[in-house]
Coordinates of N, CA and C in Angstrom, one line a residue:
F309 N 76.8 93.8 81.5 CA 78.1 94.2 80.1 C 78.9 94.7 80.4
Y310 N 78.8 95.9 80.9 CA 80.1 96.5 81.6 C 80.8 95.7 82.3
A311 N 80.3 95.2 83.1 CA 81.1 94.2 84.3 C 82.3 93.1 83.7
W312 N 81.9 92.5 82.9 CA 82.1 91.5 81.9 C 83.3 92.4 80.8
R313 N 82.8 93.4 80.5 CA 83.8 93.9 79.5 C 85.1 94.7 80.6
G314 N 84.6 95.1 81.7 CA 85.7 95.5 82.2 C 86.9 94.5 82.4
Y315 N 86.2 93.4 83.1 CA 87.2 92.2 83.6 C 87.9 91.5 82.3
A316 N 87.1 91.6 81.0 CA 87.8 91.3 80.1 C 88.9 91.9 79.5
R317 N 88.9 93.0 79.5 CA 89.7 94.0 79.4 C 90.6 94.2 80.1
F318 N 90.6 93.8 81.6 CA 92.1 93.7 82.2 C 92.5 92.6 81.9
L319 N 91.5 91.2 82.1 CA 92.5 89.9 81.9 C 93.5 89.9 80.1
M320 N 93.2 90.6 79.1 CA 93.5 90.6 78.2 C 94.1 91.7 77.8
A321 N 94.9 92.5 78.6 CA 96.0 94.0 78.8 C 97.0 93.0 79.0
P322 N 98.2 93.5 78.1 CA 99.5 93.1 78.3 C 100.2 93.5 79.7
D323 N 100.0 94.8 79.8 CA 100.1 95.5 81.4 C 99.3 95.8 82.2
R324 N 98.6 94.7 83.2 CA 97.4 94.5 83.9 C 97.4 95.6 85.2
K325 N 98.5 96.1 85.6 CA 98.6 97.7 86.1 C 98.4 98.9 85.5
L326 N 98.6 98.9 84.3 CA 98.1 100.0 83.3 C 96.9 100.0 83.1
A327 N 96.0 98.5 82.9 CA 94.8 98.6 82.5 C 93.9 98.4 83.8
T328 N 94.3 98.7 84.9 CA 93.3 98.5 86.2 C 92.2 99.6 85.7
S329 N 92.7 101.0 85.6 CA 91.9 101.9 85.8 C 90.4 102.0 84.8
E330 N 90.9 101.6 83.2 CA 89.9 101.4 82.7 C 89.0 100.1 83.0
A331 N 89.5 99.3 83.6 CA 88.9 98.2 83.7 C 87.6 98.2 85.1
M332 N 88.5 99.1 86.1 CA 87.7 99.1 87.0 C 86.7 100.4 87.0
K333 N 86.8 101.2 85.7 CA 85.6 102.1 85.7 C 84.6 101.5 85.0
D334 N 84.4 100.3 84.1 CA 83.6 99.4 83.9 C 83.0 98.9 84.9
I335 N 83.7 98.2 85.2 CA 83.4 97.2 86.9 C 82.6 98.2 87.6
K336 N 83.2 99.4 87.9 CA 82.4 100.1 89.2 C 81.3 100.8 88.3
G337 N 81.1 101.0 87.2 CA 80.0 101.9 86.7 C 78.8 100.7 86.7
C338 N 79.2 99.3 86.3 CA 78.0 98.6 86.7 C 77.5 98.1 88.0
I339 N 78.5 98.4 88.8 CA 77.7 98.1 90.2 C 77.0 99.4 90.9
D340 N 77.6 100.3 90.3 CA 76.5 101.8 90.6 C 75.3 101.8 90.1
K341 N 75.2 101.1 89.0 CA 73.6 101.2 88.2 C 72.7 99.8 88.8
N342 N 73.8 98.9 89.5 CA 73.1 97.7 90.1 C 73.8 96.8 91.0
P343 N 74.1 97.3 92.2 CA 75.0 96.8 93.4 C 74.6 95.4 93.8
N344 N 73.7 95.0 93.1 CA 73.3 93.6 93.6 C 73.8 92.3 92.2
I345 N 74.4 92.7 91.7 CA 75.2 91.6 90.4 C 76.5 91.4 91.2
A346 N 76.3 90.0 91.9 CA 77.5 89.1 92.2 C 78.9 89.3 91.4
A347 N 78.8 88.9 90.4 CA 79.9 88.8 89.5 C 80.6 90.0 89.3
A348 N 80.0 91.3 89.1 CA 80.7 92.3 89.5 C 81.4 92.6 90.5
H349 N 81.0 92.0 91.5 CA 81.8 92.3 92.7 C 83.5 91.2 92.9
Y350 N 82.7 90.4 92.2 CA 83.7 89.3 92.0 C 84.9 89.7 91.3
F351 N 84.6 90.1 90.0 CA 85.6 91.0 89.3 C 86.0 92.1 89.9
A352 N 85.7 93.2 90.9 CA 86.4 94.0 91.5 C 87.4 93.1 92.3
G353 N 87.2 92.0 93.2 CA 87.8 91.6 94.2 C 89.0 91.0 93.2
F354 N 88.8 90.3 92.1 CA 89.9 89.8 91.4 C 90.8 91.0 90.7
V355 N 90.2 91.8 90.5 CA 91.1 93.2 90.0 C 91.9 93.7 91.4
A356 N 91.3 94.0 92.2 CA 92.1 94.1 93.6 C 93.2 93.3 94.3
K357 N 92.8 92.1 94.0 CA 93.8 91.0 94.7 C 95.0 90.7 93.7
T358 N 94.8 91.0 92.2 CA 95.8 90.7 91.4 C 96.8 92.1 91.3
N359 N 96.5 93.2 92.0 CA 97.0 94.6 92.4 C 97.9 94.5 93.6
G360 N 97.4 93.6 94.7 CA 98.1 93.2 95.9 C 97.0 94.0 97.1
D361 N 95.8 94.6 96.4 CA 95.0 95.2 97.7 C 94.1 94.0 98.3
M362 N 94.9 93.5 99.0 CA 93.8 92.3 99.6 C 92.7 93.2 100.4
K363 N 92.8 93.7 100.9 CA 91.5 94.4 102.1 C 90.4 94.7 101.3
T364 N 90.7 94.8 100.1 CA 89.4 95.4 99.2 C 89.1 94.3 98.8
A365 N 90.0 93.5 98.3 CA 89.4 92.2 97.4 C 88.8 91.2 98.4
Q366 N 89.0 91.1 99.7 CA 88.3 90.2 101.0 C 87.1 90.8 101.0
A367 N 86.8 92.3 100.7 CA 85.6 92.9 100.9 C 84.8 92.4 99.8
E368 N 85.2 92.4 98.6 CA 84.5 92.3 97.5 C 83.9 91.1 97.2
F369 N 84.9 90.1 97.6 CA 84.8 88.4 97.5 C 83.2 88.3 99.1
K370 N 83.7 89.0 99.8 CA 82.4 88.8 101.0 C 81.0 89.2 100.6
K371 N 81.0 90.6 99.6 CA 79.9 90.9 99.1 C 79.4 89.9 98.0
T372 N 80.2 89.1 97.1 CA 80.0 88.4 96.1 C 79.0 87.3 96.8
V373 N 79.9 86.5 97.8 CA 79.0 85.8 98.7 C 77.6 85.5 99.3
Q374 N 77.7 87.1 99.6 CA 76.7 87.4 100.2 C 75.4 87.4 99.3
L375 N 75.7 88.1 98.1 CA 74.5 88.4 97.3 C 74.6 86.7 96.2
D376 N 75.2 85.8 96.2 CA 75.6 84.5 95.8 C 76.2 83.6 96.6
P377 N 75.7 82.7 97.6 CA 76.0 82.1 98.5 C 76.6 80.5 97.9
K378 N 76.4 80.4 96.5 CA 76.4 79.3 96.0 C 78.2 79.6 94.4
H379 N 78.5 81.0 94.9 CA 79.5 81.4 94.3 C 80.7 80.9 94.6
I380 N 81.1 79.9 93.8 CA 82.2 78.9 94.4 C 83.8 79.9 94.2
D381 N 83.8 80.4 93.1 CA 85.0 80.7 93.2 C 85.5 82.0 94.6
A382 N 84.4 83.0 94.6 CA 84.8 84.0 95.6 C 84.8 83.4 96.9
A383 N 83.8 82.3 97.1 CA 84.2 81.5 98.3 C 85.7 80.8 98.6
R384 N 85.8 80.5 97.3 CA 87.6 79.7 97.4 C 88.4 80.8 97.7
E385 N 88.4 82.1 97.2 CA 89.0 82.9 97.4 C 89.0 83.7 98.8
L386 N 88.0 83.6 99.5 CA 88.1 83.8 101.1 C 88.8 82.9 101.7
R387 N 88.2 81.6 101.4 CA 89.3 80.2 102.3 C 90.7 80.7 101.9
N388 N 91.3 80.9 100.9 CA 92.7 80.9 100.7 C 92.9 82.3 101.5
M389 N 92.3 83.0 101.4 CA 93.0 84.6 102.5 C 92.8 84.3 103.9
K390 N 92.3 83.1 104.6 CA 92.5 83.1 106.1 C 94.0 82.3 106.5

């Protein structure tokens, strides 16, 4: 729930830079409770990418694919980063 709520907050925010802190609090809270949720890592990667932090984004997308090898969106993001 927390990961989805954080992602939704980020996507719905008029100013995503300002929304990053609150969104990541929810997403990271989810990851802290259960680090094996691929969607949470994907959301963290998406937020990082949107904010220009490509190193973190790549690490989160890799973790997503490691947890869920069939995660098409994360795999696509990694291919586009090469």
